[in-house]
Amino acid sequence: RLVDELATKEHMASLGQASQELMHDLRSPLTVVLGFVQILTDDLCKSKEGLGEQMQATFEYIDVIEKGVKRCRDLIEMWQNMGKHTDNIQPVLISTMLRDVVKATEHFAIEHGGQIDLCINGGDSVVWGDSTQLYRTVQNVVNNAIDALPEADGVVHIACDCFEEEVIIR
């Protein structure tokens, strides 16, 4: 029994080491992507006339890419800190978080022949929580809903009701 326990502990230690190496390996290319997104943004600002009407859409695409890369970086940090006591509780503006989720997932919905409908009632509300975990949770639910859409013309409805003391997301 002791030999089995030792083997299990050695296996868990090697998994921990491998996951740390994976997190490190992912962080490096994400840093490069983020750097080039910032360079691209600067270059586009210098050549505004050439893009014309496409300028606003291009900056929105870059914003989605940049936020996605930063979320990947935050997720890596979250996984690296798993098991450690960290206090990432901060104010999260729910309407902004939901709009960011929609921007990040609407292309996925379109690929599945659907769309996303977002309705926020009651204005902007702030909740206290881990913004990475909140975003991750909502995005996973939305992605699952997109996966469950019928083959064409499906709609994922996201509703948020903001009250004085609570926020309800459906």
PDB file of N, CA and C in Angstrom, residues 19-20 22-24 26-27 30 65-83 86 88 90 101 104 130-140 143:
ATOM      1  N   SER A  19       2.441  20.770 -15.511  1.00  0.00           N
ATOM      2  CA  SER A  19       1.479  21.858 -15.687  1.00  0.00           C
ATOM      3  C   SER A  19       2.161  23.215 -15.538  1.00  0.00           C
ATOM      4  N   GLN A  20       3.124  23.337 -14.630  1.00  0.00           N
ATOM      5  CA  GLN A  20       3.871  24.586 -14.491  1.00  0.00           C
ATOM      6  C   GLN A  20       4.656  24.885 -15.772  1.00  0.00           C
ATOM      7  N   LEU A  22       3.868  23.852 -18.789  1.00  0.00           N
ATOM      8  CA  LEU A  22       2.876  24.201 -19.804  1.00  0.00           C
ATOM      9  C   LEU A  22       2.460  25.662 -19.653  1.00  0.00           C
ATOM     10  N   MET A  23       2.184  26.090 -18.432  1.00  0.00           N
ATOM     11  CA  MET A  23       1.786  27.475 -18.195  1.00  0.00           C
ATOM     12  C   MET A  23       2.883  28.436 -18.656  1.00  0.00           C
ATOM     13  N   HIS A  24       4.125  28.099 -18.356  1.00  0.00           N
ATOM     14  CA  HIS A  24       5.248  28.932 -18.779  1.00  0.00           C
ATOM     15  C   HIS A  24       5.334  28.958 -20.310  1.00  0.00           C
ATOM     16  N   LEU A  26       2.963  28.544 -22.477  1.00  0.00           N
ATOM     17  CA  LEU A  26       1.840  29.294 -23.054  1.00  0.00           C
ATOM     18  C   LEU A  26       2.010  30.800 -22.861  1.00  0.00           C
ATOM     19  N   ARG A  27       2.554  31.188 -21.750  1.00  0.00           N
ATOM     20  CA  ARG A  27       2.702  32.613 -21.450  1.00  0.00           C
ATOM     21  C   ARG A  27       3.607  33.306 -22.474  1.00  0.00           C
ATOM     22  N   LEU A  30       1.838  34.104 -25.859  1.00  0.00           N
ATOM     23  CA  LEU A  30       0.782  35.088 -25.611  1.00  0.00           C
ATOM     24  C   LEU A  30       1.367  36.480 -25.442  1.00  0.00           C
ATOM     25  N   ILE A  65      -9.224  40.672 -29.827  1.00  0.00           N
ATOM     26  CA  ILE A  65      -8.010  39.850 -29.777  1.00  0.00           C
ATOM     27  C   ILE A  65      -7.200  40.174 -28.529  1.00  0.00           C
ATOM     28  N   GLU A  66      -7.008  41.456 -28.265  1.00  0.00           N
ATOM     29  CA  GLU A  66      -6.214  41.868 -27.110  1.00  0.00           C
ATOM     30  C   GLU A  66      -6.846  41.389 -25.802  1.00  0.00           C
ATOM     31  N   LYS A  67      -8.161  41.557 -25.671  1.00  0.00           N
ATOM     32  CA  LYS A  67      -8.835  41.102 -24.454  1.00  0.00           C
ATOM     33  C   LYS A  67      -8.756  39.583 -24.320  1.00  0.00           C
ATOM     34  N   GLY A  68      -8.848  38.871 -25.439  1.00  0.00           N
ATOM     35  CA  GLY A  68      -8.741  37.410 -25.402  1.00  0.00           C
ATOM     36  C   GLY A  68      -7.370  36.951 -24.931  1.00  0.00           C
ATOM     37  N   VAL A  69      -6.340  37.598 -25.438  1.00  0.00           N
ATOM     38  CA  VAL A  69      -4.974  37.246 -25.027  1.00  0.00           C
ATOM     39  C   VAL A  69      -4.779  37.553 -23.539  1.00  0.00           C
ATOM     40  N   LYS A  70      -5.285  38.697 -23.092  1.00  0.00           N
ATOM     41  CA  LYS A  70      -5.148  39.038 -21.675  1.00  0.00           C
ATOM     42  C   LYS A  70      -5.918  38.055 -20.800  1.00  0.00           C
ATOM     43  N   ARG A  71      -7.076  37.594 -21.271  1.00  0.00           N
ATOM     44  CA  ARG A  71      -7.824  36.596 -20.495  1.00  0.00           C
ATOM     45  C   ARG A  71      -7.057  35.276 -20.426  1.00  0.00           C
ATOM     46  N   CYS A  72      -6.422  34.900 -21.520  1.00  0.00           N
ATOM     47  CA  CYS A  72      -5.595  33.684 -21.496  1.00  0.00           C
ATOM     48  C   CYS A  72      -4.478  33.835 -20.466  1.00  0.00           C
ATOM     49  N   ARG A  73      -3.869  34.997 -20.450  1.00  0.00           N
ATOM     50  CA  ARG A  73      -2.802  35.262 -19.474  1.00  0.00           C
ATOM     51  C   ARG A  73      -3.355  35.182 -18.049  1.00  0.00           C
ATOM     52  N   ASP A  74      -4.555  35.753 -17.827  1.00  0.00           N
ATOM     53  CA  ASP A  74      -5.175  35.695 -16.502  1.00  0.00           C
ATOM     54  C   ASP A  74      -5.531  34.262 -16.111  1.00  0.00           C
ATOM     55  N   LEU A  75      -5.995  33.477 -17.086  1.00  0.00           N
ATOM     56  CA  LEU A  75      -6.310  32.074 -16.800  1.00  0.00           C
ATOM     57  C   LEU A  75      -5.052  31.290 -16.434  1.00  0.00           C
ATOM     58  N   ILE A  76      -3.974  31.568 -17.130  1.00  0.00           N
ATOM     59  CA  ILE A  76      -2.709  30.900 -16.805  1.00  0.00           C
ATOM     60  C   ILE A  76      -2.308  31.236 -15.375  1.00  0.00           C
ATOM     61  N   GLU A  77      -2.427  32.505 -15.019  1.00  0.00           N
ATOM     62  CA  GLU A  77      -2.080  32.911 -13.658  1.00  0.00           C
ATOM     63  C   GLU A  77      -2.999  32.230 -12.643  1.00  0.00           C
ATOM     64  N   MET A  78      -4.288  32.146 -12.987  1.00  0.00           N
ATOM     65  CA  MET A  78      -5.238  31.490 -12.089  1.00  0.00           C
ATOM     66  C   MET A  78      -4.842  30.023 -11.868  1.00  0.00           C
ATOM     67  N   TRP A  79      -4.497  29.337 -12.952  1.00  0.00           N
ATOM     68  CA  TRP A  79      -4.126  27.926 -12.826  1.00  0.00           C
ATOM     69  C   TRP A  79      -2.813  27.764 -12.077  1.00  0.00           C
ATOM     70  N   GLN A  80      -1.898  28.700 -12.301  1.00  0.00           N
ATOM     71  CA  GLN A  80      -0.619  28.626 -11.577  1.00  0.00           C
ATOM     72  C   GLN A  80      -0.816  28.832 -10.082  1.00  0.00           C
ATOM     73  N   ASN A  81      -1.794  29.625  -9.721  1.00  0.00           N
ATOM     74  CA  ASN A  81      -2.030  29.910  -8.302  1.00  0.00           C
ATOM     75  C   ASN A  81      -3.002  28.932  -7.657  1.00  0.00           C
ATOM     76  N   MET A  82      -3.451  27.941  -8.406  1.00  0.00           N
ATOM     77  CA  MET A  82      -4.389  26.973  -7.853  1.00  0.00           C
ATOM     78  C   MET A  82      -3.781  26.325  -6.614  1.00  0.00           C
ATOM     79  N   GLY A  83      -4.541  26.315  -5.569  1.00  0.00           N
ATOM     80  CA  GLY A  83      -4.076  25.733  -4.318  1.00  0.00           C
ATOM     81  C   GLY A  83      -3.405  26.742  -3.406  1.00  0.00           C
ATOM     82  N   THR A  86      -5.129  33.217  -2.855  1.00  0.00           N
ATOM     83  CA  THR A  86      -5.024  34.513  -3.513  1.00  0.00           C
ATOM     84  C   THR A  86      -6.370  35.207  -3.397  1.00  0.00           C
ATOM     85  N   ASN A  88      -8.398  37.629  -5.388  1.00  0.00           N
ATOM     86  CA  ASN A  88      -8.595  38.364  -6.630  1.00  0.00           C
ATOM     87  C   ASN A  88      -9.962  39.026  -6.683  1.00  0.00           C
ATOM     88  N   GLN A  90     -12.523  41.783  -6.774  1.00  0.00           N
ATOM     89  CA  GLN A  90     -12.487  43.171  -7.207  1.00  0.00           C
ATOM     90  C   GLN A  90     -13.845  43.548  -7.778  1.00  0.00           C
ATOM     91  N   VAL A 101     -18.124  39.120 -23.363  1.00  0.00           N
ATOM     92  CA  VAL A 101     -18.413  37.714 -23.657  1.00  0.00           C
ATOM     93  C   VAL A 101     -19.111  37.602 -25.010  1.00  0.00           C
ATOM     94  N   ALA A 104     -16.708  38.136 -27.830  1.00  0.00           N
ATOM     95  CA  ALA A 104     -15.772  37.008 -27.965  1.00  0.00           C
ATOM     96  C   ALA A 104     -16.446  35.761 -28.513  1.00  0.00           C
ATOM     97  N   ASP A 130     -14.115  37.550  -8.578  1.00  0.00           N
ATOM     98  CA  ASP A 130     -12.923  37.303  -9.384  1.00  0.00           C
ATOM     99  C   ASP A 130     -13.339  37.464 -10.841  1.00  0.00           C
ATOM    100  N   SER A 131     -12.882  38.538 -11.484  1.00  0.00           N
ATOM    101  CA  SER A 131     -13.332  38.840 -12.848  1.00  0.00           C
ATOM    102  C   SER A 131     -12.999  37.722 -13.827  1.00  0.00           C
ATOM    103  N   THR A 132     -11.864  37.080 -13.668  1.00  0.00           N
ATOM    104  CA  THR A 132     -11.485  35.982 -14.561  1.00  0.00           C
ATOM    105  C   THR A 132     -12.443  34.810 -14.408  1.00  0.00           C
ATOM    106  N   GLN A 133     -12.769  34.459 -13.166  1.00  0.00           N
ATOM    107  CA  GLN A 133     -13.683  33.338 -12.926  1.00  0.00           C
ATOM    108  C   GLN A 133     -15.104  33.667 -13.394  1.00  0.00           C
ATOM    109  N   LEU A 134     -15.566  34.890 -13.140  1.00  0.00           N
ATOM    110  CA  LEU A 134     -16.899  35.283 -13.594  1.00  0.00           C
ATOM    111  C   LEU A 134     -16.995  35.228 -15.118  1.00  0.00           C
ATOM    112  N   TYR A 135     -16.007  35.807 -15.793  1.00  0.00           N
ATOM    113  CA  TYR A 135     -15.991  35.801 -17.251  1.00  0.00           C
ATOM    114  C   TYR A 135     -15.965  34.360 -17.776  1.00  0.00           C
ATOM    115  N   ARG A 136     -15.087  33.570 -17.207  1.00  0.00           N
ATOM    116  CA  ARG A 136     -14.923  32.177 -17.634  1.00  0.00           C
ATOM    117  C   ARG A 136     -16.231  31.402 -17.473  1.00  0.00           C
ATOM    118  N   THR A 137     -16.916  31.613 -16.368  1.00  0.00           N
ATOM    119  CA  THR A 137     -18.168  30.916 -16.105  1.00  0.00           C
ATOM    120  C   THR A 137     -19.233  31.297 -17.125  1.00  0.00           C
ATOM    121  N   VAL A 138     -19.411  32.603 -17.331  1.00  0.00           N
ATOM    122  CA  VAL A 138     -20.431  33.059 -18.284  1.00  0.00           C
ATOM    123  C   VAL A 138     -20.080  32.608 -19.697  1.00  0.00           C
ATOM    124  N   GLN A 139     -18.819  32.726 -20.080  1.00  0.00           N
ATOM    125  CA  GLN A 139     -18.419  32.311 -21.428  1.00  0.00           C
ATOM    126  C   GLN A 139     -18.657  30.815 -21.637  1.00  0.00           C
ATOM    127  N   ASN A 140     -18.374  29.993 -20.644  1.00  0.00           N
ATOM    128  CA  ASN A 140     -18.619  28.558 -20.777  1.00  0.00           C
ATOM    129  C   ASN A 140     -20.100  28.258 -20.959  1.00  0.00           C
ATOM    130  N   ASN A 143     -21.025  29.374 -24.528  1.00  0.00           N
ATOM    131  CA  ASN A 143     -20.504  28.410 -25.509  1.00  0.00           C
ATOM    132  C   ASN A 143     -21.322  27.122 -25.510  1.00  0.00           C
TER     133      ASN A 143
END
